[in-house]
Amino acid sequence: MKLRKSEELLPGRAVALVLVLCVSGMRAETARYSVPEEAERGSFVANIAKDLGLTGEELLARQARLVPEGEKQYLELNQHSGDLVVREQMDREELCGQSEPCL
């Protein structure tokens, strides 16, 4: 029995549909927060879970993490609560030099 062209493409389309459905539930989010200069270690910055509309359990299940741009990890994420806290004190001059604004 000879298959028509539309029938030959069905398995490929089904796979594509499954991939779209799986990937559609995943997304990357970018959030920006202000941290006072030289904030003490352990200072609360924000609750990321709340800001993203997730629970701490969802953050943990999705393996949420912080990705620093430099070599130091200045912030720490508690995956259970969603709290973002200062891990290491930041120095504006060290991070940005004389550039304005310092982001």
mmCIF file with all atom_site columns, C-alpha atoms in Angstrom:
data_model
loop_
_atom_site.group_PDB
_atom_site.id
_atom_site.type_symbol
_atom_site.label_atom_id
_atom_site.label_alt_id
_atom_site.label_comp_id
_atom_site.label_asym_id
_atom_site.label_entity_id
_atom_site.label_seq_id
_atom_site.pdbx_PDB_ins_code
_atom_site.Cartn_x
_atom_site.Cartn_y
_atom_site.Cartn_z
_atom_site.occupancy
_atom_site.B_iso_or_equiv
_atom_site.pdbx_formal_charge
_atom_site.auth_seq_id
_atom_site.auth_comp_id
_atom_site.auth_asym_id
_atom_site.auth_atom_id
_atom_site.pdbx_PDB_model_num
ATOM 1   C CA . MET A 1 1   ? 0.000  0.000  0.000  1.00 0.00 ? 1   MET A CA 1
ATOM 2   C CA . LYS A 1 2   ? 1.438  3.341  -1.033 1.00 0.00 ? 2   LYS A CA 1
ATOM 3   C CA . LEU A 1 3   ? 1.218  6.234  1.459  1.00 0.00 ? 3   LEU A CA 1
ATOM 4   C CA . ARG A 1 4   ? 0.201  9.696  0.420  1.00 0.00 ? 4   ARG A CA 1
ATOM 5   C CA . LYS A 1 5   ? 2.616  12.583 1.129  1.00 0.00 ? 5   LYS A CA 1
ATOM 6   C CA . SER A 1 6   ? 0.465  13.930 3.983  1.00 0.00 ? 6   SER A CA 1
ATOM 7   C CA . GLU A 1 7   ? 0.471  10.518 5.678  1.00 0.00 ? 7   GLU A CA 1
ATOM 8   C CA . GLU A 1 8   ? 4.262  10.242 5.383  1.00 0.00 ? 8   GLU A CA 1
ATOM 9   C CA . LEU A 1 9   ? 4.777  13.517 7.294  1.00 0.00 ? 9   LEU A CA 1
ATOM 10  C CA . LEU A 1 10  ? 2.438  12.685 10.164 1.00 0.00 ? 10  LEU A CA 1
ATOM 11  C CA . PRO A 1 11  ? 5.060  11.086 12.500 1.00 0.00 ? 11  PRO A CA 1
ATOM 12  C CA . GLY A 1 12  ? 7.369  14.102 12.068 1.00 0.00 ? 12  GLY A CA 1
ATOM 13  C CA . ARG A 1 13  ? 4.512  16.496 12.769 1.00 0.00 ? 13  ARG A CA 1
ATOM 14  C CA . ALA A 1 14  ? 3.485  14.534 15.848 1.00 0.00 ? 14  ALA A CA 1
ATOM 15  C CA . VAL A 1 15  ? 7.031  14.699 17.224 1.00 0.00 ? 15  VAL A CA 1
ATOM 16  C CA . ALA A 1 16  ? 7.182  18.447 16.521 1.00 0.00 ? 16  ALA A CA 1
ATOM 17  C CA . LEU A 1 17  ? 3.855  18.965 18.278 1.00 0.00 ? 17  LEU A CA 1
ATOM 18  C CA . VAL A 1 18  ? 5.016  17.022 21.344 1.00 0.00 ? 18  VAL A CA 1
ATOM 19  C CA . LEU A 1 19  ? 8.227  19.071 21.480 1.00 0.00 ? 19  LEU A CA 1
ATOM 20  C CA . VAL A 1 20  ? 6.316  22.344 21.216 1.00 0.00 ? 20  VAL A CA 1
ATOM 21  C CA . LEU A 1 21  ? 3.994  21.286 24.019 1.00 0.00 ? 21  LEU A CA 1
ATOM 22  C CA . CYS A 1 22  ? 6.896  20.252 26.248 1.00 0.00 ? 22  CYS A CA 1
ATOM 23  C CA . VAL A 1 23  ? 8.971  23.348 25.608 1.00 0.00 ? 23  VAL A CA 1
ATOM 24  C CA . SER A 1 24  ? 6.043  25.755 25.913 1.00 0.00 ? 24  SER A CA 1
ATOM 25  C CA . GLY A 1 25  ? 5.902  25.099 29.662 1.00 0.00 ? 25  GLY A CA 1
ATOM 26  C CA . MET A 1 26  ? 9.538  26.131 30.050 1.00 0.00 ? 26  MET A CA 1
ATOM 27  C CA . ARG A 1 27  ? 10.812 29.679 29.870 1.00 0.00 ? 27  ARG A CA 1
ATOM 28  C CA . ALA A 1 28  ? 13.689 31.779 31.044 1.00 0.00 ? 28  ALA A CA 1
ATOM 29  C CA . GLU A 1 29  ? 13.008 34.834 33.131 1.00 0.00 ? 29  GLU A CA 1
ATOM 30  C CA . THR A 1 30  ? 15.271 37.783 33.737 1.00 0.00 ? 30  THR A CA 1
ATOM 31  C CA . ALA A 1 31  ? 14.773 39.928 36.821 1.00 0.00 ? 31  ALA A CA 1
ATOM 32  C CA . ARG A 1 32  ? 16.681 42.988 37.997 1.00 0.00 ? 32  ARG A CA 1
ATOM 33  C CA . TYR A 1 33  ? 16.929 44.128 41.595 1.00 0.00 ? 33  TYR A CA 1
ATOM 34  C CA . SER A 1 34  ? 18.597 47.070 43.304 1.00 0.00 ? 34  SER A CA 1
ATOM 35  C CA . VAL A 1 35  ? 20.936 46.335 46.171 1.00 0.00 ? 35  VAL A CA 1
ATOM 36  C CA . PRO A 1 36  ? 22.131 49.152 48.421 1.00 0.00 ? 36  PRO A CA 1
ATOM 37  C CA . GLU A 1 37  ? 25.884 49.723 48.206 1.00 0.00 ? 37  GLU A CA 1
ATOM 38  C CA . GLU A 1 38  ? 27.761 47.708 50.817 1.00 0.00 ? 38  GLU A CA 1
ATOM 39  C CA . ALA A 1 39  ? 24.629 45.877 52.046 1.00 0.00 ? 39  ALA A CA 1
ATOM 40  C CA . GLU A 1 40  ? 25.529 43.454 54.825 1.00 0.00 ? 40  GLU A CA 1
ATOM 41  C CA . ARG A 1 41  ? 25.816 39.695 54.256 1.00 0.00 ? 41  ARG A CA 1
ATOM 42  C CA . GLY A 1 42  ? 22.464 38.000 54.668 1.00 0.00 ? 42  GLY A CA 1
ATOM 43  C CA . SER A 1 43  ? 20.497 41.153 53.772 1.00 0.00 ? 43  SER A CA 1
ATOM 44  C CA . PHE A 1 44  ? 17.190 40.365 52.090 1.00 0.00 ? 44  PHE A CA 1
ATOM 45  C CA . VAL A 1 45  ? 16.954 41.573 48.477 1.00 0.00 ? 45  VAL A CA 1
ATOM 46  C CA . ALA A 1 46  ? 13.728 40.042 47.129 1.00 0.00 ? 46  ALA A CA 1
ATOM 47  C CA . ASN A 1 47  ? 11.594 36.930 47.000 1.00 0.00 ? 47  ASN A CA 1
ATOM 48  C CA . ILE A 1 48  ? 12.122 35.640 43.466 1.00 0.00 ? 48  ILE A CA 1
ATOM 49  C CA . ALA A 1 49  ? 9.479  32.917 43.754 1.00 0.00 ? 49  ALA A CA 1
ATOM 50  C CA . LYS A 1 50  ? 6.816  35.507 44.564 1.00 0.00 ? 50  LYS A CA 1
ATOM 51  C CA . ASP A 1 51  ? 7.985  37.853 41.796 1.00 0.00 ? 51  ASP A CA 1
ATOM 52  C CA . LEU A 1 52  ? 7.825  35.035 39.217 1.00 0.00 ? 52  LEU A CA 1
ATOM 53  C CA . GLY A 1 53  ? 4.512  33.688 40.516 1.00 0.00 ? 53  GLY A CA 1
ATOM 54  C CA . LEU A 1 54  ? 6.047  30.385 41.645 1.00 0.00 ? 54  LEU A CA 1
ATOM 55  C CA . THR A 1 55  ? 6.370  28.483 44.893 1.00 0.00 ? 55  THR A CA 1
ATOM 56  C CA . GLY A 1 56  ? 9.674  27.542 46.486 1.00 0.00 ? 56  GLY A CA 1
ATOM 57  C CA . GLU A 1 57  ? 8.977  23.930 45.565 1.00 0.00 ? 57  GLU A CA 1
ATOM 58  C CA . GLU A 1 58  ? 8.581  24.917 41.911 1.00 0.00 ? 58  GLU A CA 1
ATOM 59  C CA . LEU A 1 59  ? 11.909 26.783 42.031 1.00 0.00 ? 59  LEU A CA 1
ATOM 60  C CA . LEU A 1 60  ? 13.543 23.684 43.462 1.00 0.00 ? 60  LEU A CA 1
ATOM 61  C CA . ALA A 1 61  ? 11.907 21.385 40.886 1.00 0.00 ? 61  ALA A CA 1
ATOM 62  C CA . ARG A 1 62  ? 12.991 23.684 38.040 1.00 0.00 ? 62  ARG A CA 1
ATOM 63  C CA . GLN A 1 63  ? 16.518 23.864 39.474 1.00 0.00 ? 63  GLN A CA 1
ATOM 64  C CA . ALA A 1 64  ? 16.474 27.677 39.644 1.00 0.00 ? 64  ALA A CA 1
ATOM 65  C CA . ARG A 1 65  ? 19.921 29.185 40.017 1.00 0.00 ? 65  ARG A CA 1
ATOM 66  C CA . LEU A 1 66  ? 21.804 32.451 39.797 1.00 0.00 ? 66  LEU A CA 1
ATOM 67  C CA . VAL A 1 67  ? 24.374 32.862 37.065 1.00 0.00 ? 67  VAL A CA 1
ATOM 68  C CA . PRO A 1 68  ? 26.943 35.543 37.890 1.00 0.00 ? 68  PRO A CA 1
ATOM 69  C CA . GLU A 1 69  ? 28.496 37.591 35.114 1.00 0.00 ? 69  GLU A CA 1
ATOM 70  C CA . GLY A 1 70  ? 31.802 37.943 36.941 1.00 0.00 ? 70  GLY A CA 1
ATOM 71  C CA . GLU A 1 71  ? 33.903 35.638 39.044 1.00 0.00 ? 71  GLU A CA 1
ATOM 72  C CA . LYS A 1 72  ? 32.220 36.413 42.383 1.00 0.00 ? 72  LYS A CA 1
ATOM 73  C CA . GLN A 1 73  ? 28.796 35.240 43.486 1.00 0.00 ? 73  GLN A CA 1
ATOM 74  C CA . TYR A 1 74  ? 27.401 38.292 45.301 1.00 0.00 ? 74  TYR A CA 1
ATOM 75  C CA . LEU A 1 75  ? 23.876 36.965 45.781 1.00 0.00 ? 75  LEU A CA 1
ATOM 76  C CA . GLU A 1 76  ? 22.479 33.677 47.042 1.00 0.00 ? 76  GLU A CA 1
ATOM 77  C CA . LEU A 1 77  ? 19.146 32.068 46.236 1.00 0.00 ? 77  LEU A CA 1
ATOM 78  C CA . ASN A 1 78  ? 17.335 29.898 48.768 1.00 0.00 ? 78  ASN A CA 1
ATOM 79  C CA . GLN A 1 79  ? 15.518 27.466 46.466 1.00 0.00 ? 79  GLN A CA 1
ATOM 80  C CA . HIS A 1 80  ? 13.135 26.367 49.225 1.00 0.00 ? 80  HIS A CA 1
ATOM 81  C CA . SER A 1 81  ? 11.824 29.837 50.110 1.00 0.00 ? 81  SER A CA 1
ATOM 82  C CA . GLY A 1 82  ? 12.675 31.795 46.954 1.00 0.00 ? 82  GLY A CA 1
ATOM 83  C CA . ASP A 1 83  ? 14.544 34.423 49.001 1.00 0.00 ? 83  ASP A CA 1
ATOM 84  C CA . LEU A 1 84  ? 17.413 36.253 47.345 1.00 0.00 ? 84  LEU A CA 1
ATOM 85  C CA . VAL A 1 85  ? 19.976 37.477 49.883 1.00 0.00 ? 85  VAL A CA 1
ATOM 86  C CA . VAL A 1 86  ? 23.387 39.150 49.822 1.00 0.00 ? 86  VAL A CA 1
ATOM 87  C CA . ARG A 1 87  ? 26.094 36.488 49.932 1.00 0.00 ? 87  ARG A CA 1
ATOM 88  C CA . GLU A 1 88  ? 29.110 38.760 49.667 1.00 0.00 ? 88  GLU A CA 1
ATOM 89  C CA . GLN A 1 89  ? 29.298 42.492 50.323 1.00 0.00 ? 89  GLN A CA 1
ATOM 90  C CA . MET A 1 90  ? 29.483 44.545 47.130 1.00 0.00 ? 90  MET A CA 1
ATOM 91  C CA . ASP A 1 91  ? 31.729 47.547 46.547 1.00 0.00 ? 91  ASP A CA 1
ATOM 92  C CA . ARG A 1 92  ? 30.549 49.909 43.810 1.00 0.00 ? 92  ARG A CA 1
ATOM 93  C CA . GLU A 1 93  ? 34.063 51.110 42.894 1.00 0.00 ? 93  GLU A CA 1
ATOM 94  C CA . GLU A 1 94  ? 35.313 47.537 42.631 1.00 0.00 ? 94  GLU A CA 1
ATOM 95  C CA . LEU A 1 95  ? 32.394 46.504 40.426 1.00 0.00 ? 95  LEU A CA 1
ATOM 96  C CA . CYS A 1 96  ? 32.012 49.548 38.179 1.00 0.00 ? 96  CYS A CA 1
ATOM 97  C CA . GLY A 1 97  ? 34.979 51.849 38.676 1.00 0.00 ? 97  GLY A CA 1
ATOM 98  C CA . GLN A 1 98  ? 33.994 55.385 37.733 1.00 0.00 ? 98  GLN A CA 1
ATOM 99  C CA . SER A 1 99  ? 31.310 54.460 35.196 1.00 0.00 ? 99  SER A CA 1
ATOM 100 C CA . GLU A 1 100 ? 27.846 55.943 35.671 1.00 0.00 ? 100 GLU A CA 1
ATOM 101 C CA . PRO A 1 101 ? 25.334 54.439 36.108 1.00 0.00 ? 101 PRO A CA 1
ATOM 102 C CA . CYS A 1 102 ? 26.605 51.324 37.819 1.00 0.00 ? 102 CYS A CA 1
ATOM 103 C CA . LEU A 1 103 ? 24.470 48.352 36.768 1.00 0.00 ? 103 LEU A CA 1
#
